[in-house]
CSV table of C-alpha atoms in Angstrom, one decimal:
chain,number,residue,atom,x,y,z
A,1,UNK,CA,40.5,63.9,-57.5
A,2,UNK,CA,39.5,61.7,-54.6
A,3,UNK,CA,36.3,62.0,-53.2
A,4,UNK,CA,34.5,60.6,-50.3
A,5,UNK,CA,30.8,61.3,-50.4
A,6,UNK,CA,29.1,60.8,-47.1
A,7,UNK,CA,25.1,60.3,-46.3
A,8,UNK,CA,24.1,59.9,-42.7
A,9,UNK,CA,20.9,58.4,-41.4
A,10,UNK,CA,19.4,58.1,-44.8
A,11,UNK,CA,16.1,55.9,-44.8
A,12,UNK,CA,16.2,53.0,-47.0
A,13,UNK,CA,13.1,51.5,-48.7
A,14,UNK,CA,12.4,49.7,-45.5
A,15,UNK,CA,12.6,52.6,-43.3
A,16,UNK,CA,16.0,51.8,-41.8
A,17,UNK,CA,18.3,54.6,-41.3
A,18,UNK,CA,21.8,54.1,-42.6
A,19,UNK,CA,25.1,56.0,-42.9
A,20,UNK,CA,26.9,55.0,-45.9
A,21,UNK,CA,30.5,56.2,-47.1
A,22,UNK,CA,31.9,56.0,-50.5
A,23,UNK,CA,34.7,56.4,-52.4
A,24,UNK,CA,35.0,58.1,-55.8
A,25,UNK,CA,37.9,59.1,-58.0
A,26,UNK,CA,37.0,61.9,-60.6
A,27,UNK,CA,38.8,63.9,-63.1
A,28,UNK,CA,38.5,66.7,-65.8
A,29,UNK,CA,37.6,65.5,-69.2
A,30,UNK,CA,40.5,66.6,-71.9
A,31,UNK,CA,38.1,66.3,-74.9
A,32,UNK,CA,37.7,70.0,-76.3
A,33,UNK,CA,34.1,70.2,-76.0
A,34,UNK,CA,33.9,68.8,-72.5
A,35,UNK,CA,36.9,70.6,-71.7
A,36,UNK,CA,35.4,73.7,-72.8
A,37,UNK,CA,32.3,72.8,-70.6
A,38,UNK,CA,34.4,72.4,-67.5
A,39,UNK,CA,35.9,75.7,-68.1
A,40,UNK,CA,32.7,77.4,-68.3
A,41,UNK,CA,31.5,75.8,-65.2
A,42,UNK,CA,34.8,76.1,-62.9
A,43,UNK,CA,36.7,79.0,-64.4
A,44,UNK,CA,38.2,81.2,-61.2
A,45,UNK,CA,37.0,78.4,-59.0
A,46,UNK,CA,39.8,76.7,-57.0
A,47,UNK,CA,40.2,72.5,-56.6
A,48,UNK,CA,38.6,72.6,-53.4
A,49,UNK,CA,35.5,74.3,-54.8
A,50,UNK,CA,35.5,71.9,-57.8
A,51,UNK,CA,35.6,68.9,-55.2
A,52,UNK,CA,32.6,70.3,-53.2
A,53,UNK,CA,30.5,70.6,-56.3
A,54,UNK,CA,31.4,67.1,-57.4
A,55,UNK,CA,30.9,65.8,-54.0
A,56,UNK,CA,27.3,67.3,-53.5
A,57,UNK,CA,26.3,65.9,-56.6
A,58,UNK,CA,27.6,62.3,-55.8
A,59,UNK,CA,25.8,62.6,-52.4
A,60,UNK,CA,22.5,63.7,-53.7
A,61,UNK,CA,22.3,60.6,-56.0
A,62,UNK,CA,23.7,58.4,-53.5
A,63,UNK,CA,20.7,59.6,-51.1
A,64,UNK,CA,18.2,58.9,-53.7
A,65,UNK,CA,19.4,55.6,-54.7
A,66,UNK,CA,19.5,54.7,-51.0
A,67,UNK,CA,15.6,55.4,-50.6
A,68,UNK,CA,15.0,52.9,-53.3
A,69,UNK,CA,17.0,49.9,-52.0
A,70,UNK,CA,16.4,47.7,-49.0
A,71,UNK,CA,19.2,47.0,-46.5
A,72,UNK,CA,19.9,43.4,-47.5
A,73,UNK,CA,20.5,44.8,-51.0
A,74,UNK,CA,22.9,47.4,-50.0
A,75,UNK,CA,24.8,45.5,-47.5
A,76,UNK,CA,25.0,42.2,-49.3
A,77,UNK,CA,25.8,43.6,-52.8
A,78,UNK,CA,27.9,46.6,-52.4
A,79,UNK,CA,29.3,46.4,-56.0
A,80,UNK,CA,26.0,46.5,-57.7
A,81,UNK,CA,24.8,49.5,-55.4
A,82,UNK,CA,28.1,51.4,-56.4
A,83,UNK,CA,27.7,50.6,-60.1
A,84,UNK,CA,24.2,51.9,-59.6
A,85,UNK,CA,25.3,54.9,-58.2
A,86,UNK,CA,28.1,55.6,-60.8
A,87,UNK,CA,25.4,55.0,-63.4
A,88,UNK,CA,23.0,57.5,-62.1
A,89,UNK,CA,25.6,60.1,-61.4
A,90,UNK,CA,27.8,59.9,-64.4
A,91,UNK,CA,25.5,61.9,-66.8
A,92,UNK,CA,25.1,64.9,-64.2
A,93,UNK,CA,28.9,65.3,-63.8
A,94,UNK,CA,29.5,64.6,-67.4
A,95,UNK,CA,27.6,67.8,-68.5
A,96,UNK,CA,30.0,69.6,-66.2
A,97,UNK,CA,33.3,68.1,-67.7
A,98,UNK,CA,33.7,65.8,-65.1
A,99,UNK,CA,34.6,62.0,-65.5
A,100,UNK,CA,34.0,59.2,-62.9
A,101,UNK,CA,36.9,57.0,-62.9
A,102,UNK,CA,35.6,54.7,-60.4
A,103,UNK,CA,33.0,54.5,-57.5
A,104,UNK,CA,32.9,52.1,-54.4
A,105,UNK,CA,31.3,51.9,-51.1
A,106,UNK,CA,33.6,52.2,-48.2
A,107,UNK,CA,31.4,51.6,-45.3
A,108,UNK,CA,27.9,51.1,-44.3
A,109,UNK,CA,26.4,51.1,-40.8
A,110,UNK,CA,23.7,51.9,-38.5
A,111,UNK,CA,22.7,53.3,-35.1
A,112,UNK,CA,20.0,50.7,-34.2
A,113,UNK,CA,22.2,47.5,-34.7
A,114,UNK,CA,19.9,46.3,-37.6
A,115,UNK,CA,23.1,45.2,-39.9
A,116,UNK,CA,24.6,43.2,-36.7
A,117,UNK,CA,20.8,41.7,-36.2
A,118,UNK,CA,21.1,40.6,-39.8
A,119,UNK,CA,24.6,39.1,-39.1
A,120,UNK,CA,23.2,37.4,-36.4
A,121,UNK,CA,20.1,36.0,-38.1
A,122,UNK,CA,22.4,34.7,-40.8
A,123,UNK,CA,24.7,33.4,-38.4
A,124,UNK,CA,21.7,31.6,-36.6
A,125,UNK,CA,20.4,30.1,-40.0
A,126,UNK,CA,24.1,28.9,-40.9
A,127,UNK,CA,24.2,27.4,-37.4
A,128,UNK,CA,20.7,26.0,-38.0
A,129,UNK,CA,21.6,24.3,-41.1
A,130,UNK,CA,24.7,23.1,-39.7
A,131,UNK,CA,22.9,21.6,-36.9
A,132,UNK,CA,20.1,20.2,-39.1
A,133,UNK,CA,22.9,18.8,-41.3
A,134,UNK,CA,24.5,17.0,-38.0
A,135,UNK,CA,21.2,15.7,-36.9
A,136,UNK,CA,20.2,14.3,-40.2
A,137,UNK,CA,23.9,12.7,-40.5
A,138,UNK,CA,23.4,11.4,-36.8
A,139,UNK,CA,19.9,10.1,-37.5
A,140,UNK,CA,21.0,8.3,-40.8
A,141,UNK,CA,23.8,6.7,-38.7
A,142,UNK,CA,21.5,5.9,-35.7
A,143,UNK,CA,19.1,4.4,-38.4
A,144,UNK,CA,21.6,2.3,-39.9
A,145,UNK,CA,23.0,1.2,-36.7
A,146,UNK,CA,19.6,0.3,-35.5
A,147,UNK,CA,19.1,-1.9,-38.6
A,148,UNK,CA,22.3,-3.6,-38.2
A,149,UNK,CA,21.5,-4.1,-34.5
A,150,UNK,CA,18.1,-5.4,-35.5
A,151,UNK,CA,19.7,-7.9,-37.9
A,152,UNK,CA,22.0,-9.0,-35.2
A,153,UNK,CA,19.2,-9.3,-32.5
A,154,UNK,CA,17.0,-11.4,-35.3
A,155,UNK,CA,19.9,-13.8,-35.9
A,156,UNK,CA,20.3,-14.1,-31.9
A,157,UNK,CA,16.5,-14.6,-31.4
A,158,UNK,CA,16.5,-17.3,-33.9
A,159,UNK,CA,19.5,-19.1,-32.1
A,160,UNK,CA,17.9,-18.4,-28.8
A,161,UNK,CA,14.7,-19.9,-29.8
A,162,UNK,CA,16.4,-23.1,-31.1
A,163,UNK,CA,18.3,-23.4,-27.8
A,164,UNK,CA,15.0,-23.0,-26.1
A,165,UNK,CA,13.1,-25.5,-28.3
A,166,UNK,CA,15.9,-28.0,-27.5
A,167,UNK,CA,15.9,-26.9,-23.7
A,168,UNK,CA,12.1,-27.2,-23.6
A,169,UNK,CA,11.8,-30.7,-25.2
A,170,UNK,CA,14.8,-31.9,-22.9
A,171,UNK,CA,12.7,-30.8,-19.5
A,172,UNK,CA,9.6,-32.1,-21.0
A,173,UNK,CA,11.3,-35.6,-21.3
A,174,UNK,CA,12.9,-35.1,-18.1
A,175,UNK,CA,9.3,-34.2,-16.4
A,176,UNK,CA,7.9,-37.2,-18.1
A,177,UNK,CA,10.4,-39.6,-16.4
A,178,UNK,CA,10.3,-37.9,-13.1
A,179,UNK,CA,6.7,-38.1,-13.0
A,180,UNK,CA,6.6,-41.8,-13.8
A,181,UNK,CA,9.4,-42.3,-10.9
A,182,UNK,CA,7.2,-40.1,-8.4
A,183,UNK,CA,4.0,-42.2,-9.1
A,184,UNK,CA,5.8,-45.5,-8.5
A,185,UNK,CA,7.4,-44.0,-5.2
A,186,UNK,CA,4.1,-42.5,-3.9
A,187,UNK,CA,2.6,-46.0,-4.7
A,188,UNK,CA,5.0,-47.7,-2.7
A,189,UNK,CA,4.8,-45.1,0.3
A,190,UNK,CA,1.2,-45.3,0.1
A,191,UNK,CA,1.1,-48.9,0.5
A,192,UNK,CA,3.4,-48.7,3.4
A,193,UNK,CA,1.3,-46.1,5.2
A,194,UNK,CA,-1.8,-48.1,4.7
A,195,UNK,CA,0.0,-51.0,6.3
A,196,UNK,CA,1.0,-48.8,9.2
A,197,UNK,CA,-2.3,-47.6,9.6
A,198,UNK,CA,-4.1,-51.0,9.6
A,199,UNK,CA,-1.2,-52.0,12.3
A,200,UNK,CA,-1.9,-48.7,14.4
A,201,UNK,CA,-5.8,-49.2,14.3
A,202,UNK,CA,-5.3,-53.2,15.8
A,203,UNK,CA,-3.3,-51.4,18.4
A,204,UNK,CA,-5.7,-48.5,19.1
A,205,UNK,CA,-8.8,-51.1,19.5
A,206,UNK,CA,-6.6,-53.0,22.0
A,207,UNK,CA,-5.9,-49.5,23.9
A,208,UNK,CA,-9.7,-48.7,23.7
A,209,UNK,CA,-10.7,-52.4,25.2
A,210,UNK,CA,-8.2,-51.6,27.8
A,211,UNK,CA,-9.9,-48.1,28.5
A,212,UNK,CA,-13.1,-49.5,28.6
A,213,UNK,CA,-12.3,-52.1,31.0
A,214,UNK,CA,-10.8,-49.4,33.1
A,215,UNK,CA,-13.8,-47.3,32.7
A,216,UNK,CA,-16.0,-49.9,34.0
A,217,UNK,CA,-13.8,-50.5,37.3
A,218,UNK,CA,-14.0,-46.4,37.9
A,219,UNK,CA,-17.6,-46.8,37.6
A,220,UNK,CA,-17.9,-49.6,40.2
A,221,UNK,CA,-15.6,-47.4,42.4
A,222,UNK,CA,-17.9,-44.5,41.9
A,223,UNK,CA,-21.1,-46.5,42.7
A,224,UNK,CA,-19.6,-47.6,45.6
A,225,UNK,CA,-18.5,-43.9,46.5
A,226,UNK,CA,-22.0,-42.7,46.1
A,227,UNK,CA,-23.3,-45.7,48.3
A,228,UNK,CA,-21.1,-44.8,51.0
A,229,UNK,CA,-21.9,-41.3,50.8
A,230,UNK,CA,-25.6,-42.3,50.8
A,231,UNK,CA,-25.3,-44.4,54.0
A,232,UNK,CA,-23.3,-41.3,55.5
A,233,UNK,CA,-26.0,-38.9,54.8
A,234,UNK,CA,-28.7,-41.1,56.0
A,235,UNK,CA,-27.0,-42.1,59.0
A,236,UNK,CA,-26.5,-38.2,60.0
A,237,UNK,CA,-29.5,-36.3,58.5
A,238,UNK,CA,-32.5,-38.4,58.2
A,239,UNK,CA,-34.8,-39.7,60.8
A,240,UNK,CA,-34.4,-43.5,61.5
A,241,UNK,CA,-37.8,-44.3,60.2
A,242,UNK,CA,-37.0,-42.6,56.8
A,243,UNK,CA,-33.5,-43.9,56.5
A,244,UNK,CA,-34.6,-47.5,55.4
A,245,UNK,CA,-37.1,-46.1,52.7
A,246,UNK,CA,-34.5,-43.6,51.3
A,247,UNK,CA,-31.8,-46.7,51.3
A,248,UNK,CA,-34.5,-48.8,49.4
A,249,UNK,CA,-35.0,-46.0,46.7
A,250,UNK,CA,-31.4,-44.9,46.5
A,251,UNK,CA,-30.6,-48.6,45.8
A,252,UNK,CA,-33.0,-48.8,43.2
A,253,UNK,CA,-32.0,-45.4,41.6
A,254,UNK,CA,-28.3,-46.7,41.8
A,255,UNK,CA,-29.2,-49.9,40.1
A,256,UNK,CA,-30.9,-47.9,37.5
A,257,UNK,CA,-27.8,-45.8,37.0
A,258,UNK,CA,-25.6,-48.7,36.8
A,259,UNK,CA,-27.7,-50.3,34.2
A,260,UNK,CA,-27.5,-46.8,32.2
A,261,UNK,CA,-23.8,-46.5,32.8
A,262,UNK,CA,-23.2,-50.0,31.5
A,263,UNK,CA,-25.3,-49.4,28.4
A,264,UNK,CA,-23.4,-45.9,28.0
A,265,UNK,CA,-20.2,-47.7,28.4
A,266,UNK,CA,-21.0,-50.2,25.9
A,267,UNK,CA,-22.2,-47.7,23.3
A,268,UNK,CA,-18.8,-46.1,24.0
A,269,UNK,CA,-16.9,-49.0,23.3
A,270,UNK,CA,-18.3,-49.5,19.7
A,271,UNK,CA,-18.0,-45.8,19.0
A,272,UNK,CA,-14.5,-45.4,20.1
A,273,UNK,CA,-13.0,-48.1,18.1
A,274,UNK,CA,-12.3,-45.9,15.0
A,275,UNK,CA,-11.6,-42.8,16.8
A,276,UNK,CA,-8.2,-41.3,17.6
A,277,UNK,CA,-6.5,-40.7,21.0
A,278,UNK,CA,-7.9,-37.1,21.1
A,279,UNK,CA,-11.4,-38.7,21.1
A,280,UNK,CA,-10.2,-41.0,24.2
A,281,UNK,CA,-9.3,-38.1,26.1
A,282,UNK,CA,-12.5,-36.2,25.3
A,283,UNK,CA,-14.2,-39.5,26.4
A,284,UNK,CA,-12.3,-39.6,29.8
A,285,UNK,CA,-13.3,-36.0,30.3
A,286,UNK,CA,-17.1,-36.6,29.5
A,287,UNK,CA,-16.7,-39.6,32.1
A,288,UNK,CA,-15.4,-37.3,34.8
A,289,UNK,CA,-18.3,-34.8,33.9
A,290,UNK,CA,-20.8,-37.9,34.2
A,291,UNK,CA,-19.4,-38.6,37.6
A,292,UNK,CA,-19.6,-35.3,38.9
A,293,UNK,CA,-23.3,-35.4,37.5
A,294,UNK,CA,-24.0,-38.5,39.3
A,295,UNK,CA,-22.8,-37.1,42.6
A,296,UNK,CA,-24.9,-34.2,42.1
A,297,UNK,CA,-27.8,-36.3,41.5
A,298,UNK,CA,-27.1,-38.5,44.3
A,299,UNK,CA,-27.2,-35.3,46.7
A,300,UNK,CA,-30.3,-34.1,44.9
A,301,UNK,CA,-32.2,-37.6,45.4
A,302,UNK,CA,-31.7,-36.9,49.5
A,303,UNK,CA,-34.3,-34.4,48.7
A,304,UNK,CA,-35.0,-31.4,51.3
A,305,UNK,CA,-33.4,-33.1,54.3
A,306,UNK,CA,-29.9,-33.0,52.6
A,307,UNK,CA,-30.4,-29.4,51.5
A,308,UNK,CA,-31.6,-28.7,55.1
A,309,UNK,CA,-28.5,-30.3,56.6
A,310,UNK,CA,-26.1,-28.4,54.4
A,311,UNK,CA,-28.1,-24.9,55.1
A,312,UNK,CA,-27.8,-25.6,58.9
A,313,UNK,CA,-24.2,-26.3,58.5
A,314,UNK,CA,-23.7,-23.1,56.7
A,315,UNK,CA,-25.7,-20.8,58.9
A,316,UNK,CA,-23.1,-20.6,61.8
A,317,UNK,CA,-20.6,-19.4,58.9
A,318,UNK,CA,-23.3,-16.8,57.7
A,319,UNK,CA,-23.9,-15.5,61.2
A,320,UNK,CA,-20.3,-15.2,61.6
A,321,UNK,CA,-20.0,-13.2,58.8
A,322,UNK,CA,-22.9,-10.9,59.2
A,323,UNK,CA,-21.7,-10.5,62.7
A,324,UNK,CA,-18.1,-9.9,62.0
A,325,UNK,CA,-18.6,-5.8,61.6
A,326,UNK,CA,-20.2,-6.0,65.2
A,327,UNK,CA,-17.1,-7.7,66.8
A,328,UNK,CA,-15.5,-4.3,66.3
A,329,UNK,CA,-17.9,-2.4,68.1
A,330,UNK,CA,-17.1,-1.7,71.7
A,331,UNK,CA,-20.6,-0.6,73.0
A,332,UNK,CA,-24.4,-0.5,71.6
A,333,UNK,CA,-26.6,1.9,73.3
A,334,UNK,CA,-30.3,1.6,72.4
A,335,UNK,CA,-32.2,4.8,72.5
A,336,UNK,CA,-35.9,3.6,73.9
A,337,UNK,CA,-37.6,4.2,77.1
A,338,UNK,CA,-39.8,1.2,76.4
A,339,UNK,CA,-38.2,-2.2,77.2
A,340,UNK,CA,-41.2,-4.0,75.8
A,341,UNK,CA,-40.4,-2.3,72.4
A,342,UNK,CA,-37.1,-3.7,72.3
A,343,UNK,CA,-38.3,-7.0,73.0
A,344,UNK,CA,-40.8,-6.6,70.3
A,345,UNK,CA,-38.0,-5.7,67.6
A,346,UNK,CA,-35.9,-8.8,68.5
A,347,UNK,CA,-38.9,-10.9,68.2
A,348,UNK,CA,-39.7,-9.7,64.9
A,349,UNK,CA,-36.1,-10.3,63.7
A,350,UNK,CA,-36.3,-13.9,64.7
A,351,UNK,CA,-39.8,-14.3,63.0
A,352,UNK,CA,-38.4,-13.0,59.6
A,353,UNK,CA,-35.1,-15.2,59.9
A,354,UNK,CA,-36.7,-18.2,58.4
A,355,UNK,CA,-38.2,-15.9,55.4
A,356,UNK,CA,-34.6,-14.7,54.5
A,357,UNK,CA,-33.0,-18.1,54.7
A,358,UNK,CA,-35.7,-19.4,52.3
A,359,UNK,CA,-35.2,-16.4,49.9
A,360,UNK,CA,-31.4,-16.8,49.7
A,361,UNK,CA,-31.5,-20.9,49.8
A,362,UNK,CA,-34.9,-21.9,48.9
A,363,UNK,CA,-35.0,-24.0,52.2
A,364,UNK,CA,-37.9,-23.7,54.5
A,365,UNK,CA,-36.6,-23.5,58.2
A,366,UNK,CA,-40.2,-23.1,59.6
A,367,UNK,CA,-40.8,-26.7,58.7
A,368,UNK,CA,-38.2,-28.2,61.0
A,369,UNK,CA,-40.0,-28.7,64.3
A,370,UNK,CA,-37.0,-27.4,66.5
A,371,UNK,CA,-36.9,-24.1,64.5
A,372,UNK,CA,-40.4,-23.6,64.1
A,373,UNK,CA,-40.8,-23.9,67.9
A,374,UNK,CA,-38.1,-21.6,68.3
A,375,UNK,CA,-39.6,-18.7,66.2
A,376,UNK,CA,-43.0,-19.3,67.5
A,377,UNK,CA,-42.1,-18.7,71.3
A,378,UNK,CA,-41.6,-15.6,73.1
A,379,UNK,CA,-38.1,-14.2,73.8
């Protein structure tokens, strides 16, 4: 008889519920004693009843054995599991006159994918071991390749070092030769430049001599211009009695200035011998400034009379500027019933005029007889 014992959702030793299906081949024993036992157990029953009795016995032993094993033991070693069931169940069914010819595990599965997870884990382990093996092989190959490259680079480095040493020695020798040539060339160039500088210095000294002569001539012309201006101012400003005294004083001062200028020109000649063209231009600028200074001193030496003349010449212009706004006025009306008061106001304004001019220019108009007389008179 062929039986298929089946145990559903039986917990293993780890508490995992499994469903196990087996296939058993059984028969009634033919020995007299055992046959008598079988007759005693199954007399009056049909084949299906016999199958049910034996099937329940096998399923009970299968269930009890499942509770003592782990999933891995059941799944990975089915033959050992079937052998264990056969050995445990054989004595019980033998006492009923039944012999177990074979017992195998047909199917093992669970409803929580535990077995599939074991497969995945095993697959991952195998894949990991494979990856590790590949990585180790690649590592060994890389190490060997790196060693070969290192040997190659060592040989290349030694060759490059020798080439660099030879090149460096060549460059050093070449630099030494070039340095010697450059030194000789520089010495020759320096000697040429020194000789040219000496010649240029001689030419510059001649130019300075010419400039000094021209400067002296310019000073003489400026002295004549000062004398002419002095005479012009004396003739147009000072009284005849003071003209002679001023002339003598200005001649003396001019002579003094002349001596000073000549001494300065001589000192300027000595100082400028070793200077460049820029210094000459600077000296000419200073000479121009000196000329302007001498003119200013000349005007200053005329004293208050010259200042007075300049102020008197400027007064009409000042009056014109002051009166310019009044030229646009058609009519001025003085609101006063007292004619004497208007006259007194005009006299007051004329009396304050010298003080205003003195505050603006520093010239006291009241010392001039004509102005003093005009301001003191009744208008």
